[in-house]
Amino acid sequence: SAFVGNSFHDNSKSYIRAIYSYDEGETWSEPSDLIPLGEGDLNLMCVSFIRMQNDDLGIVYGRKYKMPDSDLVYSNIIFRRSSDEGKTWNYLSKIPFPKGTNADNIHEPWQLELENGDILAFLRGQGKEVPFEFTVYLSKSTDGGKTWSNPEGLGICGSPPHAFIHSSGAIVLTY
């Protein structure tokens, strides 16, 4: 994320930007927006990319926005895919909020794709509505990111979640 406003507050304007190098990091392109802000969007942030088994790119990120004629700030977690190395992104889905939570509780998504093609999304939960007031949730997609399970708490206190698959096949989660 690139904050472009005059503040680093969660509701400040930010974009998902990319810079490219075609010479192993010797030189870099100018920043370009990967996903533009939509109407009412305040920012796009907390980005996680994966290279999928079919060579598509997957991106999951948080979106904060306002509805017309409202001062309330809303948010959701978005999943998109790109089949052209990030030139365009197809919107696929929103990851649901865990039962009993709201937009103020869920942040910082992280994703990984399993060998069988399932995608796991780990989400930071915070606030009085979540266990320990600070926890990690897990949601799963079995259809390439089109739909997601209701996130379940992992029963741990910590954040932000980051996960990878160890060479043994075990999923390693840090938080």
PDB file of C-alpha atoms in Angstrom:
ATOM      1  CA  SER A   1       0.000   0.000   0.000  1.00  0.00           C
ATOM      2  CA  ALA A   2       1.102   3.549  -0.687  1.00  0.00           C
ATOM      3  CA  PHE A   3      -0.373   6.188   1.603  1.00  0.00           C
ATOM      4  CA  VAL A   4      -0.824   9.365  -0.420  1.00  0.00           C
ATOM      5  CA  GLY A   5      -2.688  11.548   2.075  1.00  0.00           C
ATOM      6  CA  ASN A   6      -1.233  13.650   4.856  1.00  0.00           C
ATOM      7  CA  SER A   7      -1.699  10.958   7.493  1.00  0.00           C
ATOM      8  CA  PHE A   8      -1.016   7.286   8.128  1.00  0.00           C
ATOM      9  CA  HIS A   9      -4.400   6.832   9.834  1.00  0.00           C
ATOM     10  CA  ASP A  10      -6.328   3.731   8.701  1.00  0.00           C
ATOM     11  CA  ASN A  11      -8.868   5.939   6.936  1.00  0.00           C
ATOM     12  CA  SER A  12      -6.297   8.023   5.029  1.00  0.00           C
ATOM     13  CA  LYS A  13      -6.116   7.720   1.275  1.00  0.00           C
ATOM     14  CA  SER A  14      -3.928   4.859   0.062  1.00  0.00           C
ATOM     15  CA  TYR A  15      -3.577   2.841  -3.121  1.00  0.00           C
ATOM     16  CA  ILE A  16      -2.195  -0.530  -4.112  1.00  0.00           C
ATOM     17  CA  ARG A  17       0.794   0.370  -6.260  1.00  0.00           C
ATOM     18  CA  ALA A  18       3.527  -1.577  -8.001  1.00  0.00           C
ATOM     19  CA  ILE A  19       6.984  -0.856  -9.289  1.00  0.00           C
ATOM     20  CA  TYR A  20       8.719  -3.155 -11.747  1.00  0.00           C
ATOM     21  CA  SER A  21      12.296  -4.128 -12.460  1.00  0.00           C
ATOM     22  CA  TYR A  22      13.307  -5.996 -15.600  1.00  0.00           C
ATOM     23  CA  ASP A  23      17.038  -6.062 -14.798  1.00  0.00           C
ATOM     24  CA  GLU A  24      17.184  -7.878 -11.451  1.00  0.00           C
ATOM     25  CA  GLY A  25      16.659  -4.730  -9.398  1.00  0.00           C
ATOM     26  CA  GLU A  26      19.227  -2.443 -11.004  1.00  0.00           C
ATOM     27  CA  THR A  27      16.532   0.004 -12.139  1.00  0.00           C
ATOM     28  CA  TRP A  28      12.836   0.411 -11.322  1.00  0.00           C
ATOM     29  CA  SER A  29       9.776   1.771 -13.073  1.00  0.00           C
ATOM     30  CA  GLU A  30       7.688   4.646 -11.785  1.00  0.00           C
ATOM     31  CA  PRO A  31       4.927   3.503  -9.402  1.00  0.00           C
ATOM     32  CA  SER A  32       1.658   2.530 -11.051  1.00  0.00           C
ATOM     33  CA  ASP A  33      -1.730   1.830  -9.485  1.00  0.00           C
ATOM     34  CA  LEU A  34      -2.691  -1.848  -9.648  1.00  0.00           C
ATOM     35  CA  ILE A  35      -6.274  -1.389  -8.518  1.00  0.00           C
ATOM     36  CA  PRO A  36      -7.844   2.072  -8.712  1.00  0.00           C
ATOM     37  CA  LEU A  37      -9.959   3.496  -5.922  1.00  0.00           C
ATOM     38  CA  GLY A  38     -13.670   3.202  -6.642  1.00  0.00           C
ATOM     39  CA  GLU A  39     -16.425   5.655  -5.814  1.00  0.00           C
ATOM     40  CA  GLY A  40     -16.466   6.315  -2.075  1.00  0.00           C
ATOM     41  CA  ASP A  41     -13.240   4.370  -1.465  1.00  0.00           C
ATOM     42  CA  LEU A  42     -10.968   5.817   1.204  1.00  0.00           C
ATOM     43  CA  ASN A  43      -8.156   3.348   0.780  1.00  0.00           C
ATOM     44  CA  LEU A  44      -6.976  -0.083  -0.274  1.00  0.00           C
ATOM     45  CA  MET A  45      -4.463  -1.605   2.119  1.00  0.00           C
ATOM     46  CA  CYS A  46      -3.003  -4.662   3.892  1.00  0.00           C
ATOM     47  CA  VAL A  47      -2.151  -6.476   0.679  1.00  0.00           C
ATOM     48  CA  SER A  48      -1.168 -10.124   0.254  1.00  0.00           C
ATOM     49  CA  PHE A  49      -0.180 -11.625  -3.147  1.00  0.00           C
ATOM     50  CA  ILE A  50       0.218 -15.254  -4.173  1.00  0.00           C
ATOM     51  CA  ARG A  51       1.355 -16.985  -7.360  1.00  0.00           C
ATOM     52  CA  MET A  52      -1.329 -19.579  -7.976  1.00  0.00           C
ATOM     53  CA  GLN A  53      -0.728 -23.054  -9.370  1.00  0.00           C
ATOM     54  CA  ASN A  54      -2.139 -22.077 -12.780  1.00  0.00           C
ATOM     55  CA  ASP A  55       0.280 -19.062 -12.824  1.00  0.00           C
ATOM     56  CA  ASP A  56      -2.469 -16.520 -12.099  1.00  0.00           C
ATOM     57  CA  LEU A  57      -1.782 -13.961  -9.384  1.00  0.00           C
ATOM     58  CA  GLY A  58      -4.109 -13.785  -6.410  1.00  0.00           C
ATOM     59  CA  ILE A  59      -4.497 -10.677  -4.271  1.00  0.00           C
ATOM     60  CA  VAL A  60      -6.384 -10.194  -1.039  1.00  0.00           C
ATOM     61  CA  TYR A  61      -6.645  -6.764   0.589  1.00  0.00           C
ATOM     62  CA  GLY A  62      -8.669  -4.565   2.873  1.00  0.00           C
ATOM     63  CA  ARG A  63     -10.949  -1.878   1.416  1.00  0.00           C
ATOM     64  CA  LYS A  64     -12.247   1.055   3.488  1.00  0.00           C
ATOM     65  CA  TYR A  65     -15.040   3.159   2.015  1.00  0.00           C
ATOM     66  CA  LYS A  66     -17.936   5.502   2.740  1.00  0.00           C
ATOM     67  CA  MET A  67     -21.467   5.186   1.441  1.00  0.00           C
ATOM     68  CA  PRO A  68     -22.993   8.248  -0.261  1.00  0.00           C
ATOM     69  CA  ASP A  69     -24.552  10.695   2.208  1.00  0.00           C
ATOM     70  CA  SER A  70     -22.955   8.978   5.205  1.00  0.00           C
ATOM     71  CA  ASP A  71     -20.030   9.710   7.492  1.00  0.00           C
ATOM     72  CA  LEU A  72     -19.739   6.072   8.543  1.00  0.00           C
ATOM     73  CA  VAL A  73     -16.651   4.167   7.411  1.00  0.00           C
ATOM     74  CA  TYR A  74     -17.172   0.607   6.192  1.00  0.00           C
ATOM     75  CA  SER A  75     -14.645  -2.031   5.217  1.00  0.00           C
ATOM     76  CA  ASN A  76     -14.405  -5.446   3.652  1.00  0.00           C
ATOM     77  CA  ILE A  77     -11.782  -7.953   2.573  1.00  0.00           C
ATOM     78  CA  ILE A  78     -11.592  -8.388  -1.223  1.00  0.00           C
ATOM     79  CA  PHE A  79     -10.122 -11.254  -3.298  1.00  0.00           C
ATOM     80  CA  ARG A  80      -9.147 -10.765  -6.962  1.00  0.00           C
ATOM     81  CA  ARG A  81      -7.210 -12.685  -9.599  1.00  0.00           C
ATOM     82  CA  SER A  82      -5.064 -11.646 -12.545  1.00  0.00           C
ATOM     83  CA  SER A  83      -4.162 -13.859 -15.498  1.00  0.00           C
ATOM     84  CA  ASP A  84      -1.961 -11.210 -17.192  1.00  0.00           C
ATOM     85  CA  GLU A  85       0.768 -10.603 -14.582  1.00  0.00           C
ATOM     86  CA  GLY A  86      -1.203  -7.929 -12.765  1.00  0.00           C
ATOM     87  CA  LYS A  87      -2.106  -5.677 -15.697  1.00  0.00           C
ATOM     88  CA  THR A  88      -5.797  -6.277 -14.970  1.00  0.00           C
ATOM     89  CA  TRP A  89      -7.553  -7.728 -11.915  1.00  0.00           C
ATOM     90  CA  ASN A  90     -10.847  -9.619 -11.921  1.00  0.00           C
ATOM     91  CA  TYR A  91     -13.005  -9.111  -8.849  1.00  0.00           C
ATOM     92  CA  LEU A  92     -14.029 -12.511  -7.492  1.00  0.00           C
ATOM     93  CA  SER A  93     -15.378 -12.139  -3.973  1.00  0.00           C
ATOM     94  CA  LYS A  94     -15.528 -10.636  -0.520  1.00  0.00           C
ATOM     95  CA  ILE A  95     -14.401 -12.768   2.398  1.00  0.00           C
ATOM     96  CA  PRO A  96     -17.214 -12.756   4.982  1.00  0.00           C
ATOM     97  CA  PHE A  97     -16.742 -11.369   8.456  1.00  0.00           C
ATOM     98  CA  PRO A  98     -16.794 -13.929  11.263  1.00  0.00           C
ATOM     99  CA  LYS A  99     -20.146 -14.274  13.012  1.00  0.00           C
ATOM    100  CA  GLY A 100     -20.643 -11.646  15.695  1.00  0.00           C
ATOM    101  CA  THR A 101     -18.031  -9.252  14.244  1.00  0.00           C
ATOM    102  CA  ASN A 102     -18.185  -6.197  12.021  1.00  0.00           C
ATOM    103  CA  ALA A 103     -16.013  -4.111   9.717  1.00  0.00           C
ATOM    104  CA  ASP A 104     -14.141  -2.569  12.654  1.00  0.00           C
ATOM    105  CA  ASN A 105     -12.972  -5.995  13.829  1.00  0.00           C
ATOM    106  CA  ILE A 106     -11.345  -7.628  10.771  1.00  0.00           C
ATOM    107  CA  HIS A 107      -8.075  -6.515   9.118  1.00  0.00           C
ATOM    108  CA  GLU A 108      -4.707  -7.586   7.649  1.00  0.00           C
ATOM    109  CA  PRO A 109      -5.575 -10.588   5.462  1.00  0.00           C
ATOM    110  CA  TRP A 110      -2.922 -13.107   4.431  1.00  0.00           C
ATOM    111  CA  GLN A 111      -3.403 -15.955   1.975  1.00  0.00           C
ATOM    112  CA  LEU A 112      -1.811 -19.119   0.675  1.00  0.00           C
ATOM    113  CA  GLU A 113      -2.809 -21.785  -1.823  1.00  0.00           C
ATOM    114  CA  LEU A 114      -2.635 -25.447  -0.859  1.00  0.00           C
ATOM    115  CA  GLU A 115      -1.413 -28.218  -3.176  1.00  0.00           C
ATOM    116  CA  ASN A 116      -5.033 -29.273  -3.839  1.00  0.00           C
ATOM    117  CA  GLY A 117      -5.926 -25.724  -5.014  1.00  0.00           C
ATOM    118  CA  ASP A 118      -7.789 -24.628  -1.877  1.00  0.00           C
ATOM    119  CA  ILE A 119      -6.958 -21.090  -0.742  1.00  0.00           C
ATOM    120  CA  LEU A 120      -6.642 -20.218   2.935  1.00  0.00           C
ATOM    121  CA  ALA A 121      -7.154 -16.645   4.148  1.00  0.00           C
ATOM    122  CA  PHE A 122      -5.921 -15.705   7.605  1.00  0.00           C
ATOM    123  CA  LEU A 123      -7.464 -12.545   9.086  1.00  0.00           C
ATOM    124  CA  ARG A 124      -6.531 -10.376  12.076  1.00  0.00           C
ATOM    125  CA  GLY A 125      -9.413  -9.854  14.480  1.00  0.00           C
ATOM    126  CA  GLN A 126      -9.486  -7.130  17.104  1.00  0.00           C
ATOM    127  CA  GLY A 127     -11.967  -5.564  19.512  1.00  0.00           C
ATOM    128  CA  LYS A 128     -14.280  -6.645  22.309  1.00  0.00           C
ATOM    129  CA  GLU A 129     -16.254  -8.832  19.870  1.00  0.00           C
ATOM    130  CA  VAL A 130     -13.345 -11.226  19.221  1.00  0.00           C
ATOM    131  CA  PRO A 131     -11.608 -13.769  21.489  1.00  0.00           C
ATOM    132  CA  PHE A 132      -8.734 -12.280  23.514  1.00  0.00           C
ATOM    133  CA  GLU A 133      -9.722  -8.927  21.914  1.00  0.00           C
ATOM    134  CA  PHE A 134      -6.914  -9.741  19.432  1.00  0.00           C
ATOM    135  CA  THR A 135      -6.960 -12.996  17.470  1.00  0.00           C
ATOM    136  CA  VAL A 136      -6.539 -14.766  14.097  1.00  0.00           C
ATOM    137  CA  TYR A 137      -9.377 -16.169  11.989  1.00  0.00           C
ATOM    138  CA  LEU A 138      -9.205 -18.632   9.100  1.00  0.00           C
ATOM    139  CA  SER A 139     -11.448 -18.739   6.016  1.00  0.00           C
ATOM    140  CA  LYS A 140     -11.181 -21.249   3.166  1.00  0.00           C
ATOM    141  CA  SER A 141     -12.069 -21.206  -0.524  1.00  0.00           C
ATOM    142  CA  THR A 142     -12.409 -24.494  -2.404  1.00  0.00           C
ATOM    143  CA  ASP A 143     -13.343 -22.877  -5.753  1.00  0.00           C
ATOM    144  CA  GLY A 144     -10.389 -20.638  -6.584  1.00  0.00           C
ATOM    145  CA  GLY A 145     -11.567 -17.667  -4.514  1.00  0.00           C
ATOM    146  CA  LYS A 146     -15.154 -17.350  -5.787  1.00  0.00           C
ATOM    147  CA  THR A 147     -16.648 -18.202  -2.381  1.00  0.00           C
ATOM    148  CA  TRP A 148     -15.297 -18.421   1.165  1.00  0.00           C
ATOM    149  CA  SER A 149     -16.234 -20.274   4.329  1.00  0.00           C
ATOM    150  CA  ASN A 150     -17.364 -18.346   7.375  1.00  0.00           C
ATOM    151  CA  PRO A 151     -14.094 -17.508   9.165  1.00  0.00           C
ATOM    152  CA  GLU A 152     -13.404 -19.523  12.309  1.00  0.00           C
ATOM    153  CA  GLY A 153     -11.241 -18.347  15.195  1.00  0.00           C
ATOM    154  CA  LEU A 154      -7.984 -20.239  15.679  1.00  0.00           C
ATOM    155  CA  GLY A 155      -7.975 -19.719  19.461  1.00  0.00           C
ATOM    156  CA  ILE A 156      -4.727 -17.774  19.508  1.00  0.00           C
ATOM    157  CA  CYS A 157      -3.899 -14.244  20.601  1.00  0.00           C
ATOM    158  CA  GLY A 158      -1.705 -12.340  18.172  1.00  0.00           C
ATOM    159  CA  SER A 159      -1.298 -10.590  14.869  1.00  0.00           C
ATOM    160  CA  PRO A 160      -0.675  -9.967  12.048  1.00  0.00           C
ATOM    161  CA  PRO A 161      -0.993 -13.450  10.562  1.00  0.00           C
ATOM    162  CA  HIS A 162       1.535 -14.630   7.977  1.00  0.00           C
ATOM    163  CA  ALA A 163       1.642 -18.206   6.703  1.00  0.00           C
ATOM    164  CA  PHE A 164       3.667 -20.362   4.350  1.00  0.00           C
ATOM    165  CA  ILE A 165       3.973 -24.020   3.460  1.00  0.00           C
ATOM    166  CA  HIS A 166       7.117 -25.646   4.840  1.00  0.00           C
ATOM    167  CA  SER A 167       9.070 -28.091   2.646  1.00  0.00           C
ATOM    168  CA  SER A 168       7.621 -30.879   4.857  1.00  0.00           C
ATOM    169  CA  GLY A 169       4.112 -29.845   3.767  1.00  0.00           C
ATOM    170  CA  ALA A 170       3.188 -28.347   7.148  1.00  0.00           C
ATOM    171  CA  ILE A 171       1.528 -24.945   7.251  1.00  0.00           C
ATOM    172  CA  VAL A 172       3.562 -22.530   9.336  1.00  0.00           C
ATOM    173  CA  LEU A 173       1.653 -19.569  10.785  1.00  0.00           C
ATOM    174  CA  THR A 174       3.383 -16.656  12.464  1.00  0.00           C
ATOM    175  CA  TYR A 175       1.468 -14.005  14.343  1.00  0.00           C
TER     176      TYR A 175
END
